[in-house]
Amino acid sequence: MTAQQIGNSVGPAILVAVSTGVSGGATNPADQLAGFHAAYRVAGAIGLLGGVTVLLTRFPQAATEPSASEERS
């Protein structure tokens, strides 16, 4: 629950910082478009990274065959 609350507050702050940094703080909507695109790319990359992390940690790898020495024990 805590991680979710932190993500809900830090995530948008990061995306606003990316958008503002790329657009240079422009106030004209047409000039802000590049910043919005950059923010969406960052959000997508974070989402993909999170999905890959879940796939790698949630589903364990298949067990390997026991070696000959382990079978005799």
Short mmCIF file of N, CA and C in Angstrom, two decimals:
data_model
loop_
_atom_site.label_atom_id
_atom_site.label_comp_id
_atom_site.label_asym_id
_atom_site.label_seq_id
_atom_site.Cartn_x
_atom_site.Cartn_y
_atom_site.Cartn_z
N MET A 1 0.83 -1.17 0.00
CA MET A 1 0.00 0.00 0.00
C MET A 1 0.88 1.26 0.00
N THR A 2 1.94 1.22 0.78
CA THR A 2 2.84 2.37 0.84
C THR A 2 3.52 2.62 -0.50
N ALA A 3 3.99 1.55 -1.14
CA ALA A 3 4.64 1.70 -2.44
C ALA A 3 3.67 2.26 -3.47
N GLN A 4 2.44 1.85 -3.40
CA GLN A 4 1.42 2.36 -4.33
C GLN A 4 1.19 3.85 -4.10
N GLN A 5 1.12 4.28 -2.86
CA GLN A 5 0.91 5.69 -2.57
C GLN A 5 2.11 6.53 -2.99
N ILE A 6 3.31 6.01 -2.78
CA ILE A 6 4.51 6.73 -3.20
C ILE A 6 4.55 6.84 -4.71
N GLY A 7 4.24 5.75 -5.40
CA GLY A 7 4.21 5.77 -6.86
C GLY A 7 3.17 6.73 -7.40
N ASN A 8 2.03 6.82 -6.73
CA ASN A 8 0.98 7.73 -7.18
C ASN A 8 1.35 9.20 -7.00
N SER A 9 2.29 9.49 -6.14
CA SER A 9 2.70 10.88 -5.96
C SER A 9 4.00 11.20 -6.70
N VAL A 10 4.93 10.27 -6.69
CA VAL A 10 6.22 10.52 -7.34
C VAL A 10 6.13 10.37 -8.85
N GLY A 11 5.34 9.41 -9.33
CA GLY A 11 5.22 9.16 -10.76
C GLY A 11 4.78 10.38 -11.56
N PRO A 12 3.66 10.99 -11.22
CA PRO A 12 3.25 12.20 -11.94
C PRO A 12 4.25 13.34 -11.81
N ALA A 13 4.90 13.45 -10.67
CA ALA A 13 5.90 14.51 -10.50
C ALA A 13 7.06 14.32 -11.47
N ILE A 14 7.49 13.08 -11.64
CA ILE A 14 8.57 12.80 -12.59
C ILE A 14 8.13 13.12 -14.01
N LEU A 15 6.92 12.72 -14.37
CA LEU A 15 6.43 12.97 -15.72
C LEU A 15 6.26 14.46 -16.00
N VAL A 16 5.82 15.22 -15.02
CA VAL A 16 5.72 16.68 -15.19
C VAL A 16 7.11 17.28 -15.35
N ALA A 17 8.07 16.78 -14.58
CA ALA A 17 9.44 17.30 -14.70
C ALA A 17 10.02 17.00 -16.08
N VAL A 18 9.78 15.80 -16.59
CA VAL A 18 10.25 15.45 -17.93
C VAL A 18 9.59 16.33 -18.97
N SER A 19 8.29 16.48 -18.87
CA SER A 19 7.55 17.28 -19.85
C SER A 19 8.01 18.74 -19.83
N THR A 20 8.17 19.29 -18.65
CA THR A 20 8.61 20.68 -18.53
C THR A 20 10.04 20.85 -19.01
N GLY A 21 10.89 19.89 -18.69
CA GLY A 21 12.28 19.98 -19.10
C GLY A 21 12.44 19.92 -20.61
N VAL A 22 11.67 19.07 -21.26
CA VAL A 22 11.77 18.94 -22.71
C VAL A 22 11.16 20.14 -23.42
N SER A 23 10.02 20.62 -22.92
CA SER A 23 9.35 21.74 -23.59
C SER A 23 9.93 23.08 -23.17
N GLY A 24 10.81 23.10 -22.19
CA GLY A 24 11.43 24.35 -21.76
C GLY A 24 10.48 25.26 -21.00
N GLY A 25 9.45 24.71 -20.42
CA GLY A 25 8.50 25.52 -19.65
C GLY A 25 7.57 26.35 -20.51
N ALA A 26 7.39 25.96 -21.76
CA ALA A 26 6.52 26.71 -22.67
C ALA A 26 5.09 26.70 -22.16
N THR A 27 4.38 27.79 -22.41
CA THR A 27 2.98 27.87 -22.01
C THR A 27 2.02 27.69 -23.18
N ASN A 28 2.54 27.78 -24.39
CA ASN A 28 1.72 27.58 -25.58
C ASN A 28 1.51 26.07 -25.78
N PRO A 29 0.26 25.61 -25.90
CA PRO A 29 0.00 24.18 -26.03
C PRO A 29 0.76 23.51 -27.19
N ALA A 30 0.92 24.22 -28.28
CA ALA A 30 1.64 23.64 -29.42
C ALA A 30 3.10 23.41 -29.08
N ASP A 31 3.68 24.27 -28.26
CA ASP A 31 5.08 24.13 -27.87
C ASP A 31 5.26 23.05 -26.79
N GLN A 32 4.21 22.75 -26.08
CA GLN A 32 4.28 21.74 -25.02
C GLN A 32 4.19 20.32 -25.55
N LEU A 33 3.82 20.16 -26.81
CA LEU A 33 3.57 18.84 -27.37
C LEU A 33 4.79 17.93 -27.29
N ALA A 34 5.97 18.44 -27.59
CA ALA A 34 7.18 17.61 -27.51
C ALA A 34 7.42 17.12 -26.09
N GLY A 35 7.13 17.96 -25.11
CA GLY A 35 7.27 17.56 -23.72
C GLY A 35 6.29 16.47 -23.33
N PHE A 36 5.07 16.57 -23.83
CA PHE A 36 4.07 15.54 -23.55
C PHE A 36 4.48 14.21 -24.17
N HIS A 37 4.99 14.27 -25.39
CA HIS A 37 5.45 13.04 -26.05
C HIS A 37 6.58 12.39 -25.27
N ALA A 38 7.51 13.17 -24.78
CA ALA A 38 8.62 12.63 -23.99
C ALA A 38 8.11 12.00 -22.70
N ALA A 39 7.16 12.67 -22.05
CA ALA A 39 6.61 12.14 -20.80
C ALA A 39 5.89 10.82 -21.05
N TYR A 40 5.15 10.71 -22.16
CA TYR A 40 4.46 9.46 -22.48
C TYR A 40 5.47 8.34 -22.77
N ARG A 41 6.57 8.68 -23.42
CA ARG A 41 7.60 7.67 -23.68
C ARG A 41 8.22 7.17 -22.38
N VAL A 42 8.49 8.09 -21.47
CA VAL A 42 9.04 7.70 -20.17
C VAL A 42 8.05 6.83 -19.41
N ALA A 43 6.78 7.21 -19.42
CA ALA A 43 5.75 6.42 -18.73
C ALA A 43 5.65 5.03 -19.34
N GLY A 44 5.72 4.94 -20.66
CA GLY A 44 5.67 3.64 -21.32
C GLY A 44 6.87 2.78 -20.98
N ALA A 45 8.04 3.38 -20.94
CA ALA A 45 9.25 2.63 -20.60
C ALA A 45 9.18 2.12 -19.16
N ILE A 46 8.68 2.94 -18.26
CA ILE A 46 8.54 2.51 -16.87
C ILE A 46 7.53 1.38 -16.77
N GLY A 47 6.44 1.48 -17.52
CA GLY A 47 5.44 0.42 -17.52
C GLY A 47 6.00 -0.89 -18.06
N LEU A 48 6.74 -0.82 -19.16
CA LEU A 48 7.36 -2.03 -19.70
C LEU A 48 8.37 -2.64 -18.73
N LEU A 49 9.17 -1.79 -18.11
CA LEU A 49 10.14 -2.27 -17.14
C LEU A 49 9.45 -2.96 -15.96
N GLY A 50 8.35 -2.38 -15.51
CA GLY A 50 7.59 -3.00 -14.43
C GLY A 50 7.00 -4.34 -14.84
N GLY A 51 6.47 -4.41 -16.06
CA GLY A 51 5.91 -5.66 -16.55
C GLY A 51 6.95 -6.76 -16.67
N VAL A 52 8.11 -6.42 -17.20
CA VAL A 52 9.19 -7.40 -17.31
C VAL A 52 9.64 -7.86 -15.93
N THR A 53 9.74 -6.92 -15.00
CA THR A 53 10.13 -7.27 -13.64
C THR A 53 9.14 -8.25 -13.02
N VAL A 54 7.87 -8.00 -13.22
CA VAL A 54 6.85 -8.91 -12.67
C VAL A 54 6.96 -10.29 -13.31
N LEU A 55 7.14 -10.34 -14.62
CA LEU A 55 7.25 -11.63 -15.30
C LEU A 55 8.46 -12.42 -14.82
N LEU A 56 9.56 -11.73 -14.57
CA LEU A 56 10.78 -12.42 -14.15
C LEU A 56 10.75 -12.85 -12.69
N THR A 57 10.03 -12.15 -11.86
CA THR A 57 10.02 -12.47 -10.43
C THR A 57 8.78 -13.24 -9.99
N ARG A 58 7.70 -13.08 -10.70
CA ARG A 58 6.44 -13.72 -10.28
C ARG A 58 6.39 -15.20 -10.67
N PHE A 59 6.92 -15.53 -11.83
CA PHE A 59 6.88 -16.89 -12.32
C PHE A 59 8.28 -17.49 -12.26
N PRO A 60 8.51 -18.40 -11.33
CA PRO A 60 9.86 -18.96 -11.20
C PRO A 60 10.23 -19.79 -12.43
N GLN A 61 11.53 -19.89 -12.66
CA GLN A 61 12.03 -20.68 -13.77
C GLN A 61 11.75 -22.16 -13.50
N ALA A 62 11.62 -22.94 -14.56
CA ALA A 62 11.38 -24.38 -14.43
C ALA A 62 12.57 -25.04 -13.72
N ALA A 63 12.27 -25.99 -12.89
CA ALA A 63 13.33 -26.69 -12.16
C ALA A 63 14.15 -27.52 -13.13
N THR A 64 15.43 -27.56 -12.89
CA THR A 64 16.32 -28.36 -13.74
C THR A 64 16.29 -29.81 -13.27
N GLU A 65 16.71 -30.70 -14.13
CA GLU A 65 16.78 -32.12 -13.78
C GLU A 65 17.85 -32.34 -12.72
N PRO A 66 17.60 -33.19 -11.75
CA PRO A 66 18.62 -33.46 -10.73
C PRO A 66 19.82 -34.18 -11.35
N SER A 67 20.98 -33.89 -10.83
CA SER A 67 22.20 -34.53 -11.33
C SER A 67 22.26 -35.96 -10.81
N ALA A 68 23.17 -36.75 -11.35
CA ALA A 68 23.31 -38.15 -10.96
C ALA A 68 23.65 -38.29 -9.48
N SER A 69 24.49 -37.40 -8.95
CA SER A 69 24.87 -37.48 -7.54
C SER A 69 23.70 -37.13 -6.63
N GLU A 70 22.81 -36.26 -7.08
CA GLU A 70 21.65 -35.89 -6.26
C GLU A 70 20.62 -37.01 -6.24
N GLU A 71 20.54 -37.81 -7.31
CA GLU A 71 19.56 -38.89 -7.37
C GLU A 71 19.91 -40.02 -6.42
N ARG A 72 21.21 -40.25 -6.16
CA ARG A 72 21.64 -41.35 -5.28
C ARG A 72 21.40 -41.04 -3.82
N SER A 73 21.24 -39.79 -3.46
CA SER A 73 21.10 -39.42 -2.05
C SER A 73 19.80 -39.87 -1.47
#
